[in-house]
PDB file of C-alpha atoms in Angstrom:
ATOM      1  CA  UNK U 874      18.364  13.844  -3.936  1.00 81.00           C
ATOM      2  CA  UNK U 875      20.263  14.982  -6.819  1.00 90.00           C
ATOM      3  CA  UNK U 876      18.895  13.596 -10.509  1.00 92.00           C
ATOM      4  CA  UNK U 877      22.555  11.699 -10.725  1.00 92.00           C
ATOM      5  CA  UNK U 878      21.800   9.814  -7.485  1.00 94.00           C
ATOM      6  CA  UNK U 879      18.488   8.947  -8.593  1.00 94.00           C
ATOM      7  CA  UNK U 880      19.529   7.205 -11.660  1.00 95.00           C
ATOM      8  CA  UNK U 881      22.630   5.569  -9.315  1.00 95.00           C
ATOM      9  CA  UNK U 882      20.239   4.276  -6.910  1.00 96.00           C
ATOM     10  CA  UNK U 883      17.939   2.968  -9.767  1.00 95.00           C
ATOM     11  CA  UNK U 884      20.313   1.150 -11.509  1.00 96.00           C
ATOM     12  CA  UNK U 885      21.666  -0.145  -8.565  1.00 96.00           C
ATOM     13  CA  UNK U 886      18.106  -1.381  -7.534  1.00 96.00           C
ATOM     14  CA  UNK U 887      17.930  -2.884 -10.984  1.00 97.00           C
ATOM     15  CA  UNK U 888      20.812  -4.756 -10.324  1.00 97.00           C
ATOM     16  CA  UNK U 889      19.730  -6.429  -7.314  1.00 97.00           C
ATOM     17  CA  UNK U 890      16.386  -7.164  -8.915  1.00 97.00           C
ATOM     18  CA  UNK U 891      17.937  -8.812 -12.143  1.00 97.00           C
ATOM     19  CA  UNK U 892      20.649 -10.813  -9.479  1.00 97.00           C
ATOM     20  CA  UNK U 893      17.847 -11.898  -7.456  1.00 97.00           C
ATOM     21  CA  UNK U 894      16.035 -13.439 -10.855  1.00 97.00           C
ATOM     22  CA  UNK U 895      19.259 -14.340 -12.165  1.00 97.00           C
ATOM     23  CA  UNK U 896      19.678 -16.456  -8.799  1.00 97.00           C
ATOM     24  CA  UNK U 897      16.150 -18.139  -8.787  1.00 97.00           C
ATOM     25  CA  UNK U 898      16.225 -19.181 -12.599  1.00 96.00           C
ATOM     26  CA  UNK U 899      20.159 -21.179 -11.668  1.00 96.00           C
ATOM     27  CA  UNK U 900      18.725 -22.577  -8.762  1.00 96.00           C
ATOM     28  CA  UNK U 901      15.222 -24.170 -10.895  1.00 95.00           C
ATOM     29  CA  UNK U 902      17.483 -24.665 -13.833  1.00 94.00           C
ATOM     30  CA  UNK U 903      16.317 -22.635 -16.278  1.00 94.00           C
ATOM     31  CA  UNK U 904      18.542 -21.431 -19.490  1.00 93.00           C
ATOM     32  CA  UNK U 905      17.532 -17.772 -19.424  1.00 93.00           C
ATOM     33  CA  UNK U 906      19.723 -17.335 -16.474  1.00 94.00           C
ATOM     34  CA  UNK U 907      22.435 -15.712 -18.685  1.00 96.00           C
ATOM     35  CA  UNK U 908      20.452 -13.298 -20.422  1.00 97.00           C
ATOM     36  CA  UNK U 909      19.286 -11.486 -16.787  1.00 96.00           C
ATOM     37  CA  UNK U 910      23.009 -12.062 -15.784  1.00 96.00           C
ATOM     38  CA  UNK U 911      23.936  -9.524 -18.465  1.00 97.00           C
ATOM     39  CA  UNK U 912      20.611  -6.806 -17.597  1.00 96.00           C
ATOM     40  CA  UNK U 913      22.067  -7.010 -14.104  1.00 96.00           C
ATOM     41  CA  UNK U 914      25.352  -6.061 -14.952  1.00 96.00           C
ATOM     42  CA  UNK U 915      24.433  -3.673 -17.297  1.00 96.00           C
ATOM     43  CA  UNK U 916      22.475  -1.523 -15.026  1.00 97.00           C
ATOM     44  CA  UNK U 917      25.200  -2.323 -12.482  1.00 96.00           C
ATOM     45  CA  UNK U 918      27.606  -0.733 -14.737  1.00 95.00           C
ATOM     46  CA  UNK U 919      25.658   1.958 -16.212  1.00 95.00           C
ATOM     47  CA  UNK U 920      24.119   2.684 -12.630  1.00 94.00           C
ATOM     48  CA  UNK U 921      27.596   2.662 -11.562  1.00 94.00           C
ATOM     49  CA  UNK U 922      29.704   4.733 -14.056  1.00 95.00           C
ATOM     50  CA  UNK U 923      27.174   5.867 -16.516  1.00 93.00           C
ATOM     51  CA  UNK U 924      23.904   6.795 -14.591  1.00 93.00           C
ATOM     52  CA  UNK U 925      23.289   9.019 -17.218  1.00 92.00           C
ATOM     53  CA  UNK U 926      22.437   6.898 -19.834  1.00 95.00           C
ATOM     54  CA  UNK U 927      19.960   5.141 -17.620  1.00 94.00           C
ATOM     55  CA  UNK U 928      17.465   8.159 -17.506  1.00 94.00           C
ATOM     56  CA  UNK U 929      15.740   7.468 -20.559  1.00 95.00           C
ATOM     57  CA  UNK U 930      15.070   3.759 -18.819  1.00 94.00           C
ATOM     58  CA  UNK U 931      14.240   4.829 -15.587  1.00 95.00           C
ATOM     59  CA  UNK U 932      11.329   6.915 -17.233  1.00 95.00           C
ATOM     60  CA  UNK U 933       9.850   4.571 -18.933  1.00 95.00           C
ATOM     61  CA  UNK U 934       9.973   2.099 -15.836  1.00 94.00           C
ATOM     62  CA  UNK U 935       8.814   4.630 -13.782  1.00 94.00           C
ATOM     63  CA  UNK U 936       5.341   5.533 -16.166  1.00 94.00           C
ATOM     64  CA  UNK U 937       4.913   1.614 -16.721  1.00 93.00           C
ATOM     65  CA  UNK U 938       4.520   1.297 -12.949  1.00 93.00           C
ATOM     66  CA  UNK U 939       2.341   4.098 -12.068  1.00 94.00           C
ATOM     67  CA  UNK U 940      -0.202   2.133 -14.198  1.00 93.00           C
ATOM     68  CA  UNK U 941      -0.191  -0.987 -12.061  1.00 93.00           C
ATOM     69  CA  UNK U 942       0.325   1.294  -9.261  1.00 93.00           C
ATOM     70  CA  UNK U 943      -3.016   3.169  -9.638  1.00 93.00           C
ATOM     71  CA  UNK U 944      -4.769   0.016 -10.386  1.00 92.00           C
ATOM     72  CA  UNK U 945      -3.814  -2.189  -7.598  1.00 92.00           C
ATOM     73  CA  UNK U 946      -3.848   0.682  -5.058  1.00 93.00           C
ATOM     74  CA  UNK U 947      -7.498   1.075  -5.520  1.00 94.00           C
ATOM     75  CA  UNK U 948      -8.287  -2.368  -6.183  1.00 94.00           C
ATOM     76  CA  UNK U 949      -6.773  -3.512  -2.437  1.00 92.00           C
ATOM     77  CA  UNK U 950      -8.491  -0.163  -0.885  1.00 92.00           C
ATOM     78  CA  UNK U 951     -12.058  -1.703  -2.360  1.00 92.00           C
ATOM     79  CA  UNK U 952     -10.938  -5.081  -1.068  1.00 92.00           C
ATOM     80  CA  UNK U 953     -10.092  -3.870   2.563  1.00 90.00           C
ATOM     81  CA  UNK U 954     -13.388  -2.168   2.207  1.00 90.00           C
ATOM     82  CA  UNK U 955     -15.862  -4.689   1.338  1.00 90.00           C
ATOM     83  CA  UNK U 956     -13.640  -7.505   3.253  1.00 91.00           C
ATOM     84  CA  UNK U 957     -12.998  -5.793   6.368  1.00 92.00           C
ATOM     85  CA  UNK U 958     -15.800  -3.011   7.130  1.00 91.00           C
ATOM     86  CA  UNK U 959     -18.694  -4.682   5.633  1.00 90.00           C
ATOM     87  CA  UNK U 960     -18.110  -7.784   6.862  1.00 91.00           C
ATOM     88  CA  UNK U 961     -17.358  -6.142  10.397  1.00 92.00           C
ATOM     89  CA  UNK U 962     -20.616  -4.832  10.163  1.00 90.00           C
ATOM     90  CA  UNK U 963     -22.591  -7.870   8.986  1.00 92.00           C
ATOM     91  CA  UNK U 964     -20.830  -9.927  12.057  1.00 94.00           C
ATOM     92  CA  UNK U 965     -21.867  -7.380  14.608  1.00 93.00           C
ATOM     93  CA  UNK U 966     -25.497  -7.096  13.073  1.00 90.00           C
ATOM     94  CA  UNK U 967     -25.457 -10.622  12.936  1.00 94.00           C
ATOM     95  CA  UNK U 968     -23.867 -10.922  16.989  1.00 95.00           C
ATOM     96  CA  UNK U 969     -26.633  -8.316  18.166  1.00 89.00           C
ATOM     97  CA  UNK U 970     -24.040  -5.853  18.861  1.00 89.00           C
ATOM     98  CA  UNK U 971     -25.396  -1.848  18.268  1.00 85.00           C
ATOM     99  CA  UNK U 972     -22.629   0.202  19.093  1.00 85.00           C
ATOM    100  CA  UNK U 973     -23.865   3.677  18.394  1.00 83.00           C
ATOM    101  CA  UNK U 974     -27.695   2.718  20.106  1.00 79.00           C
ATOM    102  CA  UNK U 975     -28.867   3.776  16.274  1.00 80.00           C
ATOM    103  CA  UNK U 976     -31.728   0.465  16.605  1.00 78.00           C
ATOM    104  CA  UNK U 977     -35.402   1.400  17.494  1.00 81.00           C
ATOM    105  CA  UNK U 978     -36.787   0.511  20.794  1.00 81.00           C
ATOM    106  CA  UNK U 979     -39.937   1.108  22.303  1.00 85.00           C
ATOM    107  CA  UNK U 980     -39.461   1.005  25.770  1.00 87.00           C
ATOM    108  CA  UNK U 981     -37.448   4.223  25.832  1.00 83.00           C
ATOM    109  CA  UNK U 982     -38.964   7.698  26.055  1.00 84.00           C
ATOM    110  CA  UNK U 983     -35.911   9.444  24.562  1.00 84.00           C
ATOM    111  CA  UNK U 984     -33.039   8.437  22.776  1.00 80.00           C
ATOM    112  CA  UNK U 985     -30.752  11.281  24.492  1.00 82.00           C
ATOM    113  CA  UNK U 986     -28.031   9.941  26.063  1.00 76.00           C
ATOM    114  CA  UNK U 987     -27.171  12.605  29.501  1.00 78.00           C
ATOM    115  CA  UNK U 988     -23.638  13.989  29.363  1.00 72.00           C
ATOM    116  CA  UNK U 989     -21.842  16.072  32.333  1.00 68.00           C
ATOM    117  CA  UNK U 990     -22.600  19.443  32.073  1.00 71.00           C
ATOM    118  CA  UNK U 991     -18.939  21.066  32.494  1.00 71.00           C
ATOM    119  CA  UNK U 992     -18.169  19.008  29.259  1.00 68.00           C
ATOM    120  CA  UNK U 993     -14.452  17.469  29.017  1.00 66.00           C
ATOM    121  CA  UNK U 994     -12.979  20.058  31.108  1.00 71.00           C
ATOM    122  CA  UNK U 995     -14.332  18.252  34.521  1.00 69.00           C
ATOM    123  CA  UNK U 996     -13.325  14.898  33.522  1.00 69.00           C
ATOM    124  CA  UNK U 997      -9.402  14.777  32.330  1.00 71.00           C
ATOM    125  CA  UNK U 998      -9.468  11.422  32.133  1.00 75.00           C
ATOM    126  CA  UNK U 999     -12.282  11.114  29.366  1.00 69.00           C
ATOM    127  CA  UNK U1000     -11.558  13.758  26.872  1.00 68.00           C
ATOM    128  CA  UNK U1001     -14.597  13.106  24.544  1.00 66.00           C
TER     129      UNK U1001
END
């Protein structure tokens, strides 16, 4: 994608974004509304017929959202972490569930669990 077609697209995206706020502050009766009328059309313009002009603008939106970017990227990975693996873990300790056989029991000699001896290649239909 050419540089030209960059700054088209963005101001075109612009657009929508500034219609789609222009929309929502008519419809709860805000004042503003006029003021994100003209942003819209200006990037719809510019994006249109003078993409150009819009480079400057799409840098600086561009470095302003690789800050929230970074932040909430890693803030929802640590979420999904702590949410969804350790509590996964603390309901399945807490169910009595041991997937892997890693808990200590006394009754067994050996904890080596017998596999075929041809390996995956006699078995098709369980691979691992």
């Amino acid at each position: 994608m050419s540089e030209r077609q960059k700054l088209v697209k963005f101001g075109l995206v612009m657009a929508m974004a500034c219609t789609a706020v222009t929309l929502l502050l008519v419809l709860r009766g805000f004042s503003a509304w006029p003021y994100t009328a003209a942003i819209g059309g200006f990037f719809l313009l510019s994006g249109l017929f003078l993409p150009g002009i819009l480079g400057p603008v799409e840098w600086i939106w561009m470095k302003f959202a690789h800050v929230p970017g970074f932040i909430m990227t890693n803030v929802l990975l640590t979420l999904v972490f702590f949410i969804g693996v350790t509590l996964t873990g603390l309901v399945m300790r807490l169910a009595g569930k041991d997937p892997l056989g890693l808990g200590f029991r006394k009754d067994q000699d050996s904890y080596w669990h017998e596999v075929d001896p041809d390996g995956p290649c006699g078995r098709p239909d369980k691979p691992y």
